Amino acid sequence: MLIHLKVFRFDPQTEKAPHYDNFELQAEPTDRVLDLLEKVRNEHDASLGLRRSCAHGVCGSDAMRINGKNALACKKLVRDLNSDHITIEPLLGLKVIRDLIVDMKPFFEHYESLLPYLINEEPLPTDGKERIQTEEQVLRYEDTTKCILCAACTTSCPSFWADGKYIGPAAIVNAHRFVFDSRDRAAAKRLKILNQQFGVWRCRTAFNCTEACPREIKITQAIAEVKRAITTGKLD
Amino acid sequence: MSYLKTTLTGYAGYRGREGHWAFLLHRVTGLGVLLFLAIHIIDTSFVYFAPHLYDEVIQLYRSTIFGLGEIGLVFCLFYHGANGLRIAYLDKFAPKDWTIEKTRRSAKIALIVALVMWVPAAGWMGYNILHHNYGLFGG
Amino acid sequence: MTTTTQPPAPRRVDVPKNFETVAWNMMRYSAFLLIPLAWGHLILQDIIVGVHSIDLDYVAMRWDLLAWRIYDILLLAFAFAHGMNGVRQVLRDYIHSPKAFTVVSYLLLIAWFLISAMGAIAIIAGTRPA
Amino acid sequence: MSNIHEFDVVVVGGGGAGLMAAWYASKSVRTAVISKLYPIRSHTGAAQGGIGAALGNYEEDHPEWHTFDTIKGSDYLGDQDAISFMCEEAVQAVYDLEHMGLPFNRTPEGRIAQRPFGGHTNNASGKPVRRSCYAADRTGHMILQTLYQQCIKNKNIFFDEYQVMDLLIVDGAVAGVVAVEMATGELHTFRSKAVIFATGGHGRIWEITSNAYAYTGDGPAILARRGIPMEDMEFFQFHPTGIYKLGILITEAVRGEGGILFNNKGERFMEKYAPRIKDLASRDVVSRAMYLETRAGNDVNGQRFFNLDVRPETVNKYAEIDGRTRPDGSAYQVTAAEIMSKIPDIADFCLTYLGVDPTKQPIPVQPTAHYAMGGIPTNKYGQVVIDEKNTVLPGLYAAGECACVSVHGANRLGTNSLVDLVVFGKHAGINAAEFAKGADLKPLPEDPTGEVMRQIEALHAGSGKERAAALGKEMRVEMFDHVGVFRTDEGLQHAVAKVQELRERFKQVRVADSGKVFNMEMLQTWELGNMLDLALVTAQSALARTESRGAHARDDFPQRDDATWLKHTLAWLDGEQVRLGYKPVVVTQYQPKERTY
Ligand SMILES: Cc1cc2nc3c(=O)[nH]c(=O)nc-3n(C[C@H](O)[C@H](O)[C@H](O)COP(=O)(O)OP(=O)(O)OC[C@H]3O[C@@H](n4cnc5c(N)ncnc54)[C@H](O)[C@@H]3O)c2cc1C
Ligand code: HEM
Ligand code: SF4
Ligand code: F3S
Ligand code: FES
């Protein structure tokens, strides 16, 4: 089928303002949007800037706006879009560096500010083996371990668009992953940070994050659980 | 980058679903109701502070323009209430139900509840305006 | 295999509450209260009675009943506080300078206090003849 | 020259191996990680099935058994001292990962859960053993995340989206690396006492591949151009179960959980090729079986694919036939929900890319280029060795898929790459730090960035008659057809000639984009150059090896030939030519035997 592809372009070295380029491509319904962009780079315009690596939705490189909605280009097939007009734009709310490449630094800073690592200074089991954790205890936080830090969620959040200081769903998801891990001992610290003005209360349950997450993480649910943990002090 | 531009592009251009629209509508209706409420408290307080003005103000409320605004207000409060109840209930009693299917459904239900309450109310209020202001329906 | 794993002890944390926590909770609790209060008021006054039937005498008549005054006081307290905190939260999304936001918050607080006071005085003192 | 940085240890690559190395090195010396991708985008995150370690959480198991399975899996080409070291260390490494917070699945007792995997056996009974420690089907993702998290905790220094393009060697020792900062196009020189390469694989040389776009073999190619030989490059693993046409990997764990392969006649063909462990035979065996089935016309619809069936009814039927049991001795029977819970991501891939629900329909699969057994020669301390006598190049280390220790020999067992990463990543880090403590920074060469500038200029100076995209495609097709699962003298000759031709034509390519900010066109064209270099080395090494061993299967030499070929290939890239040499395999206790499953 013939696809009309409209791609956001911006080269700060030569342009003051962004523009859109149009391409017409032959494509299969089962092609990934990433395949289309690669085709553009291979056959039309090699200068198109984008990030990508794994090509099957596990590395988190190629989150972008596809027909107005955040998704991984390698996980959206042409047939999923139900349209032969496809518009590709960079993520919203992060500075565009070039074409579809945005500045991820603020995103990672938010992530790091929530101590996204296991903290437990208690002595390890004396037999030198693993800490015991039941299957149910793993299930308690397993969903949020799936995050690939693609930023599709945070950049779809109205609160984040309005104010980039909002820590954002991705950071909360990664805090959740440790707050509810029975082996971790620093839940109080993280929750205290999340209890600030730029923290979890900025979430207005707009739900774009959950709709956008390519890993199908129940983000809004995770955020609600964090809010509950802060207000009730309960962690299970 | 200007936050305002990003924000507006996102609000209007992002293809969000039920949750996105519920958020926008909840915010707009909340602000609308608040604006009305602030005015309403002040004018009602005239019954004590400036009783001679009160009936004049009420007269203003009876105008067609205000009447239509009032119909809008009723929608705003119905929607904001229904959707707010949804949010408060999920947050406080059923955080596990913040899932895609359930959220899409509950957001739709909130809108439908608001409309179901509003349509007859709007009809009745519209009737009252036509009746009192234009003498229709045998007024 | 007969190993029994003991059910893990419930985990608890103590997060110091701050204004944000209280405000968030308050928004939800007032939400539950506002359904009967605000909807009730709206349905009664704007739909059933209608502005065309409302005047000083009507208000006076209604406030003759103490219950209505209590109802209105509660409505005033919860709805207006809820709404003013609502705008505060909304404005925080759009005002990025912490200083400006502090100023705005205080302005909102003053407005909330003044307007609430006006309403409260009227409800308590009741109508005066024109 | 303003962009000069100084460190004790520089790690090139932020995948599993790189992060592990950095974590340990940074405990004692100033360490930086340079990575062309954000570390969490590394391909370690794609690893699905699990990490092998003889924890014995369900049943008897020993590191020695793991050692033997690995040696046998390697078709006896692996160095046995290194393998034994790795399998012993694996146990502690897995516990270390757990202590770092890795969310493993658990046994009912709350210990780390394990599942069977291809080639891992109980040495006494020959039956599959549960050795692969897993976190659903995203074990690699969890390893990568956990290590990255620990590096954040540790406040490690990262240079994200910096692509290393050259290694500086002064007086036969390492002086540092040169990298381009992708966001600005500026060159940076990193002086350091030791450099650890952990740049991953180069599977993008082949057409159907499970590998990421980033898998272009930068590390090995940079070293090859600096005169360091590549070891055993002819051994490249083709994983039998890639999604048809796309190459996306369907982990062996699917067969571990009971999935069965069928040909167009509905036959479970692996019975013929591996009567004892059937579908769980090691990868080279299964891929080759598929090739032979295809040649016999048994592929589905004549389209060179087979059906991988994990529908519960199929799993249960064959589990009964095989007499498979659960750890408590009860019969192995599963439900669709259990299967989904064990392989959620795989199910998601199938639904997304094929529209197939694996609990209702079989998955179409074909062999896909997967893993480089060969690469930068190192010893078990992670030190790079540069000749037949294993001479060490002071300060240079390598670990992970880009390195060849060699623990995988001619064929890697499933789960052993992750073991390799954590064990040798750790030891490379520790040893590099030790070395750096006793060493001084070397003086920089006259013009440290000169070589890189020359390469970049050349990319912009071509005539423009050839297009990089087209050359890349020709290379991938050629390699898949002639340097794939089965090889012949004729095909390999053809491939060598073709790649040489492509290298010649590559000089005519011109990068049009002269910008500096994220000039992906320039960087990716440079990467194509790397791939062409490694393709040539691979094809030449394969052409010379006139036997079949592990992943290197020659139609014209179907037997393993221990008398002549029980040795590692070393291939030097001398300009346009490849020079071959050989070094012996370390055999300690297990004499080569015929390999059957
Ligand atoms: C789909 C799939 C499934 C797999 N499943 C399993 C499994 O179940 N069990 C198992 O044991 N193994 C598995 N493997 C193999 C294993 O995952 C890889 O071999 C291993 O992760 C490689 O790790 P690494 O650290 O060497 O490289 P990577 O994790 O790929 O890291 C390479 C790093 O080098 C950086 N880099 C590369 N070039 C440059 C440059 N020029 N300059 C700067 N930085 C550079 C990259 O940015 C990246 O950070 C699987 C592989 C694939 C593809
Ligand atoms: C009828 C009953 C009402 C209910 C159930 C209700 C519920 C809620 C809830 C739960 C919120 C929080 C939303 C969030 O944080 O995501 C909220 C916000 C708000 N409410 Fe109400 N409310 C009601 C009436 C009112 C009234 C009468 C006003 C006006 C005075 C009002 C004004 C606001 C405003 C301005 C906000 C902020 C909106 C935002 O953050 O976008 N609400 N309401
Ligand atoms: S939560 Fe989902 S959308 Fe957000 S960063 Fe993680 S994977 Fe991406
Ligand atoms: S989109 Fe934003 S408002 Fe909350 S539910 Fe998601 S973080
Ligand atoms: S390229 Fe890795 S997620 Fe799309």
PDB file of C-alpha atoms in Angstrom, chain B residues 3-4 7 11 23 27 31 34 36-38 40-42 44-52 54-55 58 61-63 70 73-75 77-82 84-85 87-89 91-93 113 117 121 124-125 128-129 132-133, chain C residues 24-25 27-29 31-32 35 38-39 41-43 45-57 59 63 75-76 79-80 82-84 86-87 89-90 93-94 96 115-122 125-130:
ATOM      1  CA  TYR B   3       5.888  25.630  28.086  1.00  0.00           C
ATOM      2  CA  LEU B   4       2.692  27.334  27.059  1.00  0.00           C
ATOM      3  CA  THR B   7       0.995  22.633  26.887  1.00  0.00           C
ATOM      4  CA  TYR B  11      -3.947  19.566  25.325  1.00  0.00           C
ATOM      5  CA  PHE B  23      -8.812  15.583  32.708  1.00  0.00           C
ATOM      6  CA  ARG B  27     -10.323  21.103  34.961  1.00  0.00           C
ATOM      7  CA  LEU B  31     -12.691  26.361  37.127  1.00  0.00           C
ATOM      8  CA  LEU B  34     -15.466  28.098  40.914  1.00  0.00           C
ATOM      9  CA  PHE B  36     -19.587  31.096  39.306  1.00  0.00           C
ATOM     10  CA  LEU B  37     -19.404  30.126  42.964  1.00  0.00           C
ATOM     11  CA  ALA B  38     -17.226  33.091  43.869  1.00  0.00           C
ATOM     12  CA  HIS B  40     -22.593  33.645  43.695  1.00  0.00           C
ATOM     13  CA  ILE B  41     -21.292  33.876  47.256  1.00  0.00           C
ATOM     14  CA  ILE B  42     -20.763  37.565  46.834  1.00  0.00           C
ATOM     15  CA  THR B  44     -25.919  36.109  47.943  1.00  0.00           C
ATOM     16  CA  SER B  45     -24.111  37.941  50.700  1.00  0.00           C
ATOM     17  CA  PHE B  46     -25.890  41.064  49.412  1.00  0.00           C
ATOM     18  CA  VAL B  47     -28.944  39.822  51.277  1.00  0.00           C
ATOM     19  CA  TYR B  48     -27.140  41.062  54.333  1.00  0.00           C
ATOM     20  CA  PHE B  49     -24.667  43.629  53.069  1.00  0.00           C
ATOM     21  CA  ALA B  50     -26.717  45.338  50.400  1.00  0.00           C
ATOM     22  CA  PRO B  51     -30.286  44.053  50.398  1.00  0.00           C
ATOM     23  CA  HIS B  52     -31.426  46.827  48.081  1.00  0.00           C
ATOM     24  CA  TYR B  54     -30.099  41.839  45.796  1.00  0.00           C
ATOM     25  CA  ASP B  55     -33.244  41.811  43.739  1.00  0.00           C
ATOM     26  CA  ILE B  58     -31.393  38.367  40.778  1.00  0.00           C
ATOM     27  CA  TYR B  61     -29.715  36.188  36.705  1.00  0.00           C
ATOM     28  CA  ARG B  62     -33.089  35.931  35.118  1.00  0.00           C
ATOM     29  CA  SER B  63     -31.873  37.351  31.795  1.00  0.00           C
ATOM     30  CA  GLU B  70     -26.751  28.685  34.196  1.00  0.00           C
ATOM     31  CA  LEU B  73     -23.115  25.712  34.921  1.00  0.00           C
ATOM     32  CA  VAL B  74     -25.425  22.840  35.680  1.00  0.00           C
ATOM     33  CA  PHE B  75     -23.590  20.711  33.166  1.00  0.00           C
ATOM     34  CA  LEU B  77     -21.228  20.820  38.143  1.00  0.00           C
ATOM     35  CA  PHE B  78     -22.864  17.573  37.092  1.00  0.00           C
ATOM     36  CA  TYR B  79     -19.878  16.526  35.055  1.00  0.00           C
ATOM     37  CA  HIS B  80     -17.293  17.735  37.546  1.00  0.00           C
ATOM     38  CA  GLY B  81     -19.172  16.014  40.338  1.00  0.00           C
ATOM     39  CA  ALA B  82     -19.644  12.721  38.536  1.00  0.00           C
ATOM     40  CA  GLY B  84     -14.727  13.855  40.658  1.00  0.00           C
ATOM     41  CA  LEU B  85     -16.618  11.129  42.428  1.00  0.00           C
ATOM     42  CA  ILE B  87     -11.569   9.919  40.792  1.00  0.00           C
ATOM     43  CA  ALA B  88     -12.070  10.138  44.525  1.00  0.00           C
ATOM     44  CA  TYR B  89     -13.575   6.673  44.681  1.00  0.00           C
ATOM     45  CA  ASP B  91      -8.063   6.875  44.511  1.00  0.00           C
ATOM     46  CA  LYS B  92      -9.413   6.164  47.938  1.00  0.00           C
ATOM     47  CA  PHE B  93     -11.104   2.788  47.644  1.00  0.00           C
ATOM     48  CA  VAL B 113     -24.249  10.158  34.039  1.00  0.00           C
ATOM     49  CA  MET B 117     -28.857  14.271  34.531  1.00  0.00           C
ATOM     50  CA  ALA B 121     -32.563  19.647  33.624  1.00  0.00           C
ATOM     51  CA  TRP B 124     -36.695  22.246  32.058  1.00  0.00           C
ATOM     52  CA  MET B 125     -34.521  25.302  32.584  1.00  0.00           C
ATOM     53  CA  ASN B 128     -38.478  28.265  32.181  1.00  0.00           C
ATOM     54  CA  ILE B 129     -36.497  30.871  30.279  1.00  0.00           C
ATOM     55  CA  HIS B 132     -40.725  33.670  31.845  1.00  0.00           C
ATOM     56  CA  ASN B 133     -38.702  35.821  29.467  1.00  0.00           C
TER      57      ASN B 133
ATOM     58  CA  TRP C  24      -4.960  15.920  48.315  1.00  0.00           C
ATOM     59  CA  ASN C  25      -6.961  14.060  50.924  1.00  0.00           C
ATOM     60  CA  MET C  27     -10.001  17.233  47.812  1.00  0.00           C
ATOM     61  CA  ARG C  28     -11.225  13.617  47.906  1.00  0.00           C
ATOM     62  CA  TYR C  29     -13.125  13.834  51.203  1.00  0.00           C
ATOM     63  CA  ALA C  31     -15.661  15.404  46.884  1.00  0.00           C
ATOM     64  CA  PHE C  32     -17.788  12.851  48.701  1.00  0.00           C
ATOM     65  CA  ILE C  35     -22.110  15.398  45.934  1.00  0.00           C
ATOM     66  CA  ALA C  38     -23.415  20.952  45.822  1.00  0.00           C
ATOM     67  CA  TRP C  39     -25.604  18.775  43.676  1.00  0.00           C
ATOM     68  CA  HIS C  41     -28.165  22.846  46.208  1.00  0.00           C
ATOM     69  CA  LEU C  42     -27.955  23.064  42.463  1.00  0.00           C
ATOM     70  CA  ILE C  43     -30.852  20.740  41.803  1.00  0.00           C
ATOM     71  CA  GLN C  45     -32.229  26.119  43.598  1.00  0.00           C
ATOM     72  CA  ASP C  46     -31.418  26.216  39.928  1.00  0.00           C
ATOM     73  CA  ILE C  47     -33.631  23.498  38.593  1.00  0.00           C
ATOM     74  CA  ILE C  48     -36.582  22.852  40.845  1.00  0.00           C
ATOM     75  CA  VAL C  49     -37.126  26.327  42.253  1.00  0.00           C
ATOM     76  CA  GLY C  50     -35.418  28.292  39.483  1.00  0.00           C
ATOM     77  CA  VAL C  51     -34.077  31.866  39.544  1.00  0.00           C
ATOM     78  CA  HIS C  52     -37.411  33.219  38.512  1.00  0.00           C
ATOM     79  CA  SER C  53     -38.831  32.273  41.870  1.00  0.00           C
ATOM     80  CA  ILE C  54     -35.900  33.433  43.944  1.00  0.00           C
ATOM     81  CA  ASP C  55     -35.896  36.779  45.701  1.00  0.00           C
ATOM     82  CA  LEU C  56     -35.106  38.227  49.107  1.00  0.00           C
ATOM     83  CA  ASP C  57     -38.263  36.839  50.608  1.00  0.00           C
ATOM     84  CA  VAL C  59     -34.071  33.505  50.881  1.00  0.00           C
ATOM     85  CA  TRP C  63     -33.089  30.636  56.218  1.00  0.00           C
ATOM     86  CA  LEU C  75     -21.668  23.982  51.373  1.00  0.00           C
ATOM     87  CA  LEU C  76     -19.864  27.284  51.538  1.00  0.00           C
ATOM     88  CA  ALA C  79     -17.177  23.920  48.094  1.00  0.00           C
ATOM     89  CA  PHE C  80     -15.247  27.131  48.260  1.00  0.00           C
ATOM     90  CA  HIS C  82     -12.227  22.775  47.580  1.00  0.00           C
ATOM     91  CA  GLY C  83     -12.478  25.109  44.639  1.00  0.00           C
ATOM     92  CA  MET C  84      -9.850  27.542  45.850  1.00  0.00           C
ATOM     93  CA  GLY C  86      -8.313  23.454  43.086  1.00  0.00           C
ATOM     94  CA  VAL C  87      -7.243  26.691  41.388  1.00  0.00           C
ATOM     95  CA  GLN C  89      -3.187  23.375  42.133  1.00  0.00           C
ATOM     96  CA  VAL C  90      -4.140  24.359  38.624  1.00  0.00           C
ATOM     97  CA  ASP C  93       0.959  23.832  36.768  1.00  0.00           C
ATOM     98  CA  TYR C  94       1.264  27.073  34.855  1.00  0.00           C
ATOM     99  CA  HIS C  96       6.835  28.220  37.104  1.00  0.00           C
ATOM    100  CA  ILE C 115     -15.251  35.823  50.242  1.00  0.00           C
ATOM    101  CA  SER C 116     -15.901  33.008  52.682  1.00  0.00           C
ATOM    102  CA  ALA C 117     -16.299  35.536  55.455  1.00  0.00           C
ATOM    103  CA  MET C 118     -18.813  37.547  53.427  1.00  0.00           C
ATOM    104  CA  GLY C 119     -20.822  34.444  52.728  1.00  0.00           C
ATOM    105  CA  ALA C 120     -20.630  33.223  56.290  1.00  0.00           C
ATOM    106  CA  ILE C 121     -21.705  36.537  57.752  1.00  0.00           C
ATOM    107  CA  ALA C 122     -24.684  36.676  55.451  1.00  0.00           C
ATOM    108  CA  ALA C 125     -26.808  37.212  60.184  1.00  0.00           C
ATOM    109  CA  GLY C 126     -29.548  36.458  57.697  1.00  0.00           C
ATOM    110  CA  THR C 127     -31.383  38.746  55.317  1.00  0.00           C
ATOM    111  CA  ARG C 128     -32.115  42.379  55.951  1.00  0.00           C
ATOM    112  CA  PRO C 129     -35.131  44.042  54.411  1.00  0.00           C
ATOM    113  CA  ALA C 130     -34.287  46.066  51.317  1.00  0.00           C
TER     114      ALA C 130
END
